[in-house]
Amino acid sequence: MSRNQRRGTIRDVSRETEDLNRRLLRARDAMDRAYAESLDVPAVAAVAHISPAYFSRNFRAVFGETPHHYLQRRRVERSMFLLRETDRSVTDICLDVGFTSLGTFSRTFREIVGETPSAYRAGNSPMLAPNCVQMMAMRPLGSAFATYAAGAEAHLSSFGEASNSAAA
Amino acid sequence: MITKLNVASIYVLDKEEALDFYVNKLGLEKGNDIKQGDYRWLTVRVPGDSNTEISLEVPGSPLHDEATGAQMRELITKGAMGGLVFLTDDVRGLYESLKARGVTDFTQEPTDHFYGTDMGIRDPFGNPIRILQQ
């Protein structure tokens, strides 16, 4: 029996949930793959083949945070990696991971990690775990995870910059 | 003393679709395919390596009740279940081959690290797969 031939209402609802999850996961993967690029919600929602507003709402329901916050944590994780593993400048790393302003990068980094990029670099050395393990396990949760995710929900139209209101 | 890893299981949503992906797209070979009543014991393996088989299991009856099966299917499609790591002798060549075979769900393009070059993909259901060239 193929997946398309499952019968019954409960299975149909379940199947819809699974299909939506899989499409949201595909969009989340696109953020993990293209975090360094200029991403916005409509572009990522298009990967899931759903409208931007429906995407943001369902992404949060399925993964527990807004797509904006997910992407910021991925960018900060990658910046932590570069701070540990390279001697590139903080400004270069900010641009490497997809931020367009040093101020936004520094503020987002501080909010999520709890210290400045320079202080983090001074206190941490390269890691030996495989990169995929680092990307899965080292992505920072952020001390104000729930608050930040709630604040970021207002920004459904753009990933690029956290506004001042989100940081306040 | 344990000497080999013989069988590892992953959960998929549909065995036939899984077989097509793991054999025709990823390039593994079919191992066991045995019907026992309603149950199908289906495995794939790295070509030529009969030591280790990957069993393709579907959540639900007769292994799980329907509610448990539904929970597992949700987790699989969220990408929250465990995955597989393979070795290759040519990760960039394989990347091009996978693209040519229509694979689009790359989680990471081939990337160099101090331990080798790796890439990431997902199977059609959401399971993560890493492929490493050491």
CSV table of C-alpha atoms in Angstrom, one decimal:
chain,number,residue,atom,x,y,z
A,1,MET,CA,0.0,0.0,0.0
A,2,SER,CA,1.5,3.3,-0.9
A,3,ARG,CA,1.3,6.4,1.2
A,4,ASN,CA,-1.2,7.9,-1.2
A,5,GLN,CA,-3.6,5.0,-0.7
A,6,ARG,CA,-4.0,5.2,3.1
A,7,ARG,CA,-7.6,5.2,4.1
A,8,GLY,CA,-9.6,6.8,6.8
A,9,THR,CA,-10.1,10.3,8.2
A,10,ILE,CA,-7.5,10.0,11.0
A,11,ARG,CA,-4.9,8.8,8.5
A,12,ASP,CA,-5.8,11.7,6.2
A,13,VAL,CA,-5.2,14.3,9.0
A,14,SER,CA,-2.0,12.6,10.0
A,15,ARG,CA,-0.9,12.6,6.4
A,16,GLU,CA,-1.5,16.3,6.0
A,17,THR,CA,0.5,16.9,9.2
A,18,GLU,CA,3.4,14.8,7.9
A,19,ASP,CA,3.4,16.6,4.5
A,20,LEU,CA,3.4,20.0,6.2
A,21,ASN,CA,6.2,19.0,8.6
A,22,ARG,CA,8.3,17.7,5.7
A,23,ARG,CA,7.8,20.9,3.7
A,24,LEU,CA,8.6,23.1,6.7
A,25,LEU,CA,11.7,20.9,7.3
A,26,ARG,CA,12.8,21.5,3.7
A,27,ALA,CA,12.5,25.2,4.3
A,28,ARG,CA,14.4,25.0,7.5
A,29,ASP,CA,17.1,23.0,5.7
A,30,ALA,CA,17.3,25.9,3.2
A,31,MET,CA,18.0,28.3,6.0
A,32,ASP,CA,20.8,26.0,7.4
A,33,ARG,CA,22.3,25.7,3.9
A,34,ALA,CA,22.0,29.4,2.8
A,35,TYR,CA,22.3,31.2,6.1
A,36,ALA,CA,25.0,33.4,4.6
A,37,GLU,CA,22.7,34.7,1.9
A,38,SER,CA,20.1,37.5,2.1
A,39,LEU,CA,17.0,35.5,3.0
A,40,ASP,CA,13.5,36.7,3.6
A,41,VAL,CA,10.4,34.9,4.7
A,42,PRO,CA,8.7,34.9,1.3
A,43,ALA,CA,11.7,33.2,-0.3
A,44,VAL,CA,11.9,30.5,2.4
A,45,ALA,CA,8.2,30.0,2.5
A,46,ALA,CA,8.3,29.4,-1.2
A,47,VAL,CA,10.6,26.4,-0.5
A,48,ALA,CA,7.7,25.0,1.5
A,49,HIS,CA,5.2,25.9,-1.1
A,50,ILE,CA,3.0,27.9,1.4
A,51,SER,CA,2.1,31.5,2.0
A,52,PRO,CA,4.5,33.6,4.1
A,53,ALA,CA,2.0,34.1,7.0
A,54,TYR,CA,1.0,30.5,7.0
A,55,PHE,CA,4.6,29.4,6.9
A,56,SER,CA,5.7,31.6,9.9
A,57,ARG,CA,2.7,30.4,12.0
A,58,ASN,CA,3.2,26.8,11.3
A,59,PHE,CA,7.0,26.9,11.5
A,60,ARG,CA,6.7,28.1,15.0
A,61,ALA,CA,4.1,25.5,15.9
A,62,VAL,CA,6.2,22.7,14.6
A,63,PHE,CA,9.7,23.8,15.6
A,64,GLY,CA,9.0,25.9,18.6
A,65,GLU,CA,10.5,29.2,17.4
A,66,THR,CA,10.0,31.7,14.6
A,67,PRO,CA,11.9,31.2,11.3
A,68,HIS,CA,13.6,34.5,12.0
A,69,HIS,CA,14.9,33.3,15.3
A,70,TYR,CA,15.9,29.9,13.9
A,71,LEU,CA,18.0,31.7,11.2
A,72,GLN,CA,19.5,34.1,13.7
A,73,ARG,CA,20.6,31.2,15.9
A,74,ARG,CA,22.1,29.4,12.9
A,75,ARG,CA,24.0,32.6,11.9
A,76,VAL,CA,25.3,33.1,15.4
A,77,GLU,CA,26.3,29.5,15.7
A,78,ARG,CA,28.3,29.8,12.4
A,79,SER,CA,29.9,33.1,13.7
A,80,MET,CA,30.9,31.3,16.9
A,81,PHE,CA,32.5,28.6,14.8
A,82,LEU,CA,34.4,31.2,12.8
A,83,LEU,CA,35.4,33.1,15.9
A,84,ARG,CA,36.9,29.9,17.4
A,85,GLU,CA,38.4,28.4,14.2
A,86,THR,CA,39.7,31.4,12.3
A,87,ASP,CA,41.4,34.7,12.9
A,88,ARG,CA,39.1,36.7,10.6
A,89,SER,CA,37.9,40.0,12.0
A,90,VAL,CA,34.6,40.3,13.7
A,91,THR,CA,33.3,42.6,10.9
A,92,ASP,CA,34.3,40.0,8.3
A,93,ILE,CA,32.6,37.2,10.2
A,94,CYS,CA,29.5,39.3,10.7
A,95,LEU,CA,29.2,39.6,6.9
A,96,ASP,CA,30.3,36.0,6.3
A,97,VAL,CA,27.3,34.6,8.2
A,98,GLY,CA,24.6,36.8,6.6
A,99,PHE,CA,24.3,39.9,8.9
A,100,THR,CA,24.5,43.2,7.1
A,101,SER,CA,25.2,45.5,10.0
A,102,LEU,CA,27.8,45.1,12.7
A,103,GLY,CA,25.5,46.6,15.3
A,104,THR,CA,22.7,44.1,14.7
A,105,PHE,CA,25.3,41.2,14.7
A,106,SER,CA,26.8,42.3,18.0
A,107,ARG,CA,23.5,42.9,19.7
A,108,THR,CA,22.0,39.6,18.4
A,109,PHE,CA,25.2,37.7,19.4
A,110,ARG,CA,25.1,39.2,22.9
A,111,GLU,CA,21.4,38.4,23.3
A,112,ILE,CA,21.9,34.8,22.3
A,113,VAL,CA,25.3,34.0,23.7
A,114,GLY,CA,25.5,36.3,26.6
A,115,GLU,CA,28.8,37.9,25.8
A,116,THR,CA,30.3,39.9,23.0
A,117,PRO,CA,31.9,38.2,19.9
A,118,SER,CA,35.3,39.4,21.0
A,119,ALA,CA,34.9,38.1,24.5
A,120,TYR,CA,33.6,34.8,23.2
A,121,ARG,CA,36.7,34.5,20.9
A,122,ALA,CA,39.0,35.2,23.8
A,123,GLY,CA,37.5,32.5,25.9
A,124,ASN,CA,37.1,29.6,23.4
A,125,SER,CA,39.4,27.4,21.3
A,126,PRO,CA,38.8,25.3,18.2
A,127,MET,CA,36.7,22.2,18.7
A,128,LEU,CA,37.4,18.7,17.5
A,129,ALA,CA,33.8,17.4,17.0
A,130,PRO,CA,32.8,17.0,13.3
A,131,ASN,CA,31.2,20.0,11.8
A,132,CYS,CA,27.8,18.4,11.4
A,133,VAL,CA,27.8,17.6,15.1
A,134,GLN,CA,28.8,21.2,15.9
A,135,MET,CA,26.0,22.5,13.7
A,136,MET,CA,23.4,20.3,15.4
A,137,ALA,CA,24.6,20.5,19.0
A,138,MET,CA,26.3,23.8,19.4
A,139,ARG,CA,23.6,26.1,18.1
A,140,PRO,CA,23.0,28.5,21.0
A,141,LEU,CA,19.7,28.5,22.7
A,142,GLY,CA,19.9,32.0,24.0
A,143,SER,CA,19.1,33.0,27.6
A,144,ALA,CA,15.9,34.8,26.6
A,145,PHE,CA,14.7,32.2,24.1
A,146,ALA,CA,11.0,32.5,24.6
A,147,THR,CA,11.0,36.3,24.9
A,148,TYR,CA,13.2,36.8,21.9
A,149,ALA,CA,11.1,34.4,19.8
A,150,ALA,CA,8.0,36.2,20.8
A,151,GLY,CA,9.5,39.6,20.0
A,152,ALA,CA,10.7,38.4,16.6
A,153,GLU,CA,7.3,37.3,15.5
A,154,ALA,CA,6.4,40.8,14.5
A,155,HIS,CA,9.1,40.5,11.7
A,156,LEU,CA,7.2,38.3,9.3
A,157,SER,CA,8.3,40.2,6.2
A,158,SER,CA,12.1,40.1,6.6
A,159,PHE,CA,14.9,38.0,8.1
A,160,GLY,CA,17.6,40.5,7.4
A,161,GLU,CA,17.6,42.7,10.5
A,162,ALA,CA,16.3,42.4,13.9
A,163,SER,CA,14.6,45.7,14.7
A,164,ASN,CA,15.3,47.8,17.8
A,165,SER,CA,11.9,46.9,19.1
A,166,ALA,CA,12.8,43.1,19.0
A,167,ALA,CA,15.9,43.8,21.1
A,168,ALA,CA,14.2,46.0,23.6
B,1,MET,CA,33.3,-9.4,22.4
B,2,ILE,CA,31.1,-7.8,19.8
B,3,THR,CA,32.7,-8.0,16.4
B,4,LYS,CA,30.4,-6.2,13.8
B,5,LEU,CA,27.5,-3.9,13.5
B,6,ASN,CA,25.1,-6.2,11.7
B,7,VAL,CA,21.7,-4.4,11.3
B,8,ALA,CA,20.8,-0.8,12.0
B,9,SER,CA,17.1,0.3,11.5
B,10,ILE,CA,15.7,3.5,10.3
B,11,TYR,CA,12.1,4.4,10.1
B,12,VAL,CA,10.6,5.5,6.8
B,13,LEU,CA,7.0,6.3,5.8
B,14,ASP,CA,6.8,3.9,2.9
B,15,LYS,CA,9.1,1.0,2.1
B,16,GLU,CA,8.8,1.0,-1.7
B,17,GLU,CA,9.5,4.8,-1.8
B,18,ALA,CA,12.4,4.2,0.6
B,19,LEU,CA,13.8,1.4,-1.6
B,20,ASP,CA,13.7,3.6,-4.7
B,21,PHE,CA,15.5,6.4,-2.9
B,22,TYR,CA,18.2,4.4,-1.1
B,23,VAL,CA,18.9,2.1,-4.2
B,24,ASN,CA,18.1,4.2,-7.3
B,25,LYS,CA,19.1,7.6,-6.0
B,26,LEU,CA,21.7,7.1,-3.3
B,27,GLY,CA,23.3,4.0,-4.9
B,28,LEU,CA,22.9,1.4,-2.1
B,29,GLU,CA,21.9,-2.2,-3.0
B,30,LYS,CA,18.9,-4.1,-1.9
B,31,GLY,CA,19.7,-6.7,0.8
B,32,ASN,CA,16.9,-8.9,2.2
B,33,ASP,CA,13.4,-8.6,0.9
B,34,ILE,CA,11.3,-11.2,2.6
B,35,LYS,CA,7.5,-11.3,3.1
B,36,GLN,CA,6.2,-12.8,6.3
B,37,GLY,CA,2.5,-12.5,6.2
B,38,ASP,CA,1.8,-8.7,6.1
B,39,TYR,CA,5.3,-7.9,7.3
B,40,ARG,CA,8.1,-7.2,4.8
B,41,TRP,CA,11.7,-7.6,6.1
B,42,LEU,CA,13.4,-5.1,3.8
B,43,THR,CA,17.1,-4.1,4.0
B,44,VAL,CA,19.6,-2.1,2.0
B,45,ARG,CA,23.3,-2.0,2.3
B,46,VAL,CA,26.5,-0.5,0.9
B,47,PRO,CA,27.3,-2.4,-2.4
B,48,GLY,CA,29.5,-5.4,-1.7
B,49,ASP,CA,29.2,-5.0,2.1
B,50,SER,CA,27.1,-7.9,3.4
B,51,ASN,CA,28.2,-7.4,7.0
B,52,THR,CA,26.0,-4.4,7.8
B,53,GLU,CA,22.4,-4.1,6.6
B,54,ILE,CA,20.1,-1.1,7.1
B,55,SER,CA,16.6,-2.3,7.9
B,56,LEU,CA,13.8,0.0,6.5
B,57,GLU,CA,10.9,-0.1,9.0
B,58,VAL,CA,7.6,1.7,8.8
B,59,PRO,CA,6.0,2.9,12.1
B,60,GLY,CA,2.7,1.4,13.1
B,61,SER,CA,1.1,-2.0,13.0
B,62,PRO,CA,2.4,-4.6,13.9
B,63,LEU,CA,5.3,-2.8,15.7
B,64,HIS,CA,3.3,0.0,17.2
B,65,ASP,CA,-0.2,1.0,17.9
B,66,GLU,CA,-1.7,3.6,15.6
B,67,ALA,CA,-1.3,6.5,18.0
B,68,THR,CA,2.4,5.7,18.5
B,69,GLY,CA,2.9,5.3,14.8
B,70,ALA,CA,1.4,8.7,14.1
B,71,GLN,CA,3.7,10.3,16.7
B,72,MET,CA,6.7,8.6,15.1
B,73,ARG,CA,5.7,9.7,11.6
B,74,GLU,CA,5.4,13.3,12.9
B,75,LEU,CA,8.9,13.1,14.4
B,76,ILE,CA,10.4,11.6,11.2
B,77,THR,CA,8.9,14.4,9.0
B,78,LYS,CA,10.2,17.0,11.5
B,79,GLY,CA,13.7,15.6,11.0
B,80,ALA,CA,13.9,14.8,14.7
B,81,MET,CA,14.9,11.1,14.4
B,82,GLY,CA,18.4,9.7,14.0
B,83,GLY,CA,20.1,9.2,10.7
B,84,LEU,CA,22.9,7.6,8.8
B,85,VAL,CA,26.6,8.5,8.1
B,86,PHE,CA,28.3,6.9,5.0
B,87,LEU,CA,31.8,7.1,3.7
B,88,THR,CA,32.6,7.7,0.0
B,89,ASP,CA,35.8,7.9,-2.0
B,90,ASP,CA,34.5,10.9,-4.1
B,91,VAL,CA,32.1,13.2,-2.3
B,92,ARG,CA,32.0,15.9,-5.0
B,93,GLY,CA,31.4,13.4,-7.7
B,94,LEU,CA,28.6,11.8,-5.7
B,95,TYR,CA,27.1,15.2,-5.1
B,96,GLU,CA,26.9,15.8,-8.9
B,97,SER,CA,25.5,12.3,-9.5
B,98,LEU,CA,22.8,12.8,-6.9
B,99,LYS,CA,21.8,16.1,-8.4
B,100,ALA,CA,21.7,14.4,-11.8
B,101,ARG,CA,19.4,11.8,-10.4
B,102,GLY,CA,17.0,14.4,-9.2
B,103,VAL,CA,18.0,14.7,-5.5
B,104,THR,CA,17.3,18.2,-4.3
B,105,ASP,CA,17.1,17.9,-0.5
B,106,PHE,CA,20.7,18.8,0.3
B,107,THR,CA,21.2,20.1,3.8
B,108,GLN,CA,24.8,20.9,3.1
B,109,GLU,CA,26.9,21.0,-0.1
B,110,PRO,CA,30.3,19.4,0.0
B,111,THR,CA,32.4,21.3,2.5
B,112,ASP,CA,36.0,20.8,3.6
B,113,HIS,CA,36.9,20.2,7.2
B,114,PHE,CA,40.1,19.1,9.0
B,115,TYR,CA,38.7,15.6,9.1
B,116,GLY,CA,37.6,15.4,5.5
B,117,THR,CA,34.9,16.7,3.1
B,118,ASP,CA,31.3,16.0,3.8
B,119,MET,CA,27.8,16.8,2.6
B,120,GLY,CA,24.4,16.4,4.0
B,121,ILE,CA,21.1,15.3,2.4
B,122,ARG,CA,17.7,14.2,3.7
B,123,ASP,CA,15.8,11.1,2.6
B,124,PRO,CA,12.3,11.7,1.2
B,125,PHE,CA,10.8,11.4,4.7
B,126,GLY,CA,13.1,13.7,6.7
B,127,ASN,CA,15.9,11.4,7.9
B,128,PRO,CA,19.3,13.1,7.9
B,129,ILE,CA,22.1,11.4,5.9
B,130,ARG,CA,25.8,12.5,6.1
B,131,ILE,CA,28.3,11.4,3.5
B,132,LEU,CA,32.0,11.9,4.3
B,133,GLN,CA,35.1,11.5,2.3
B,134,GLN,CA,38.1,11.1,4.7
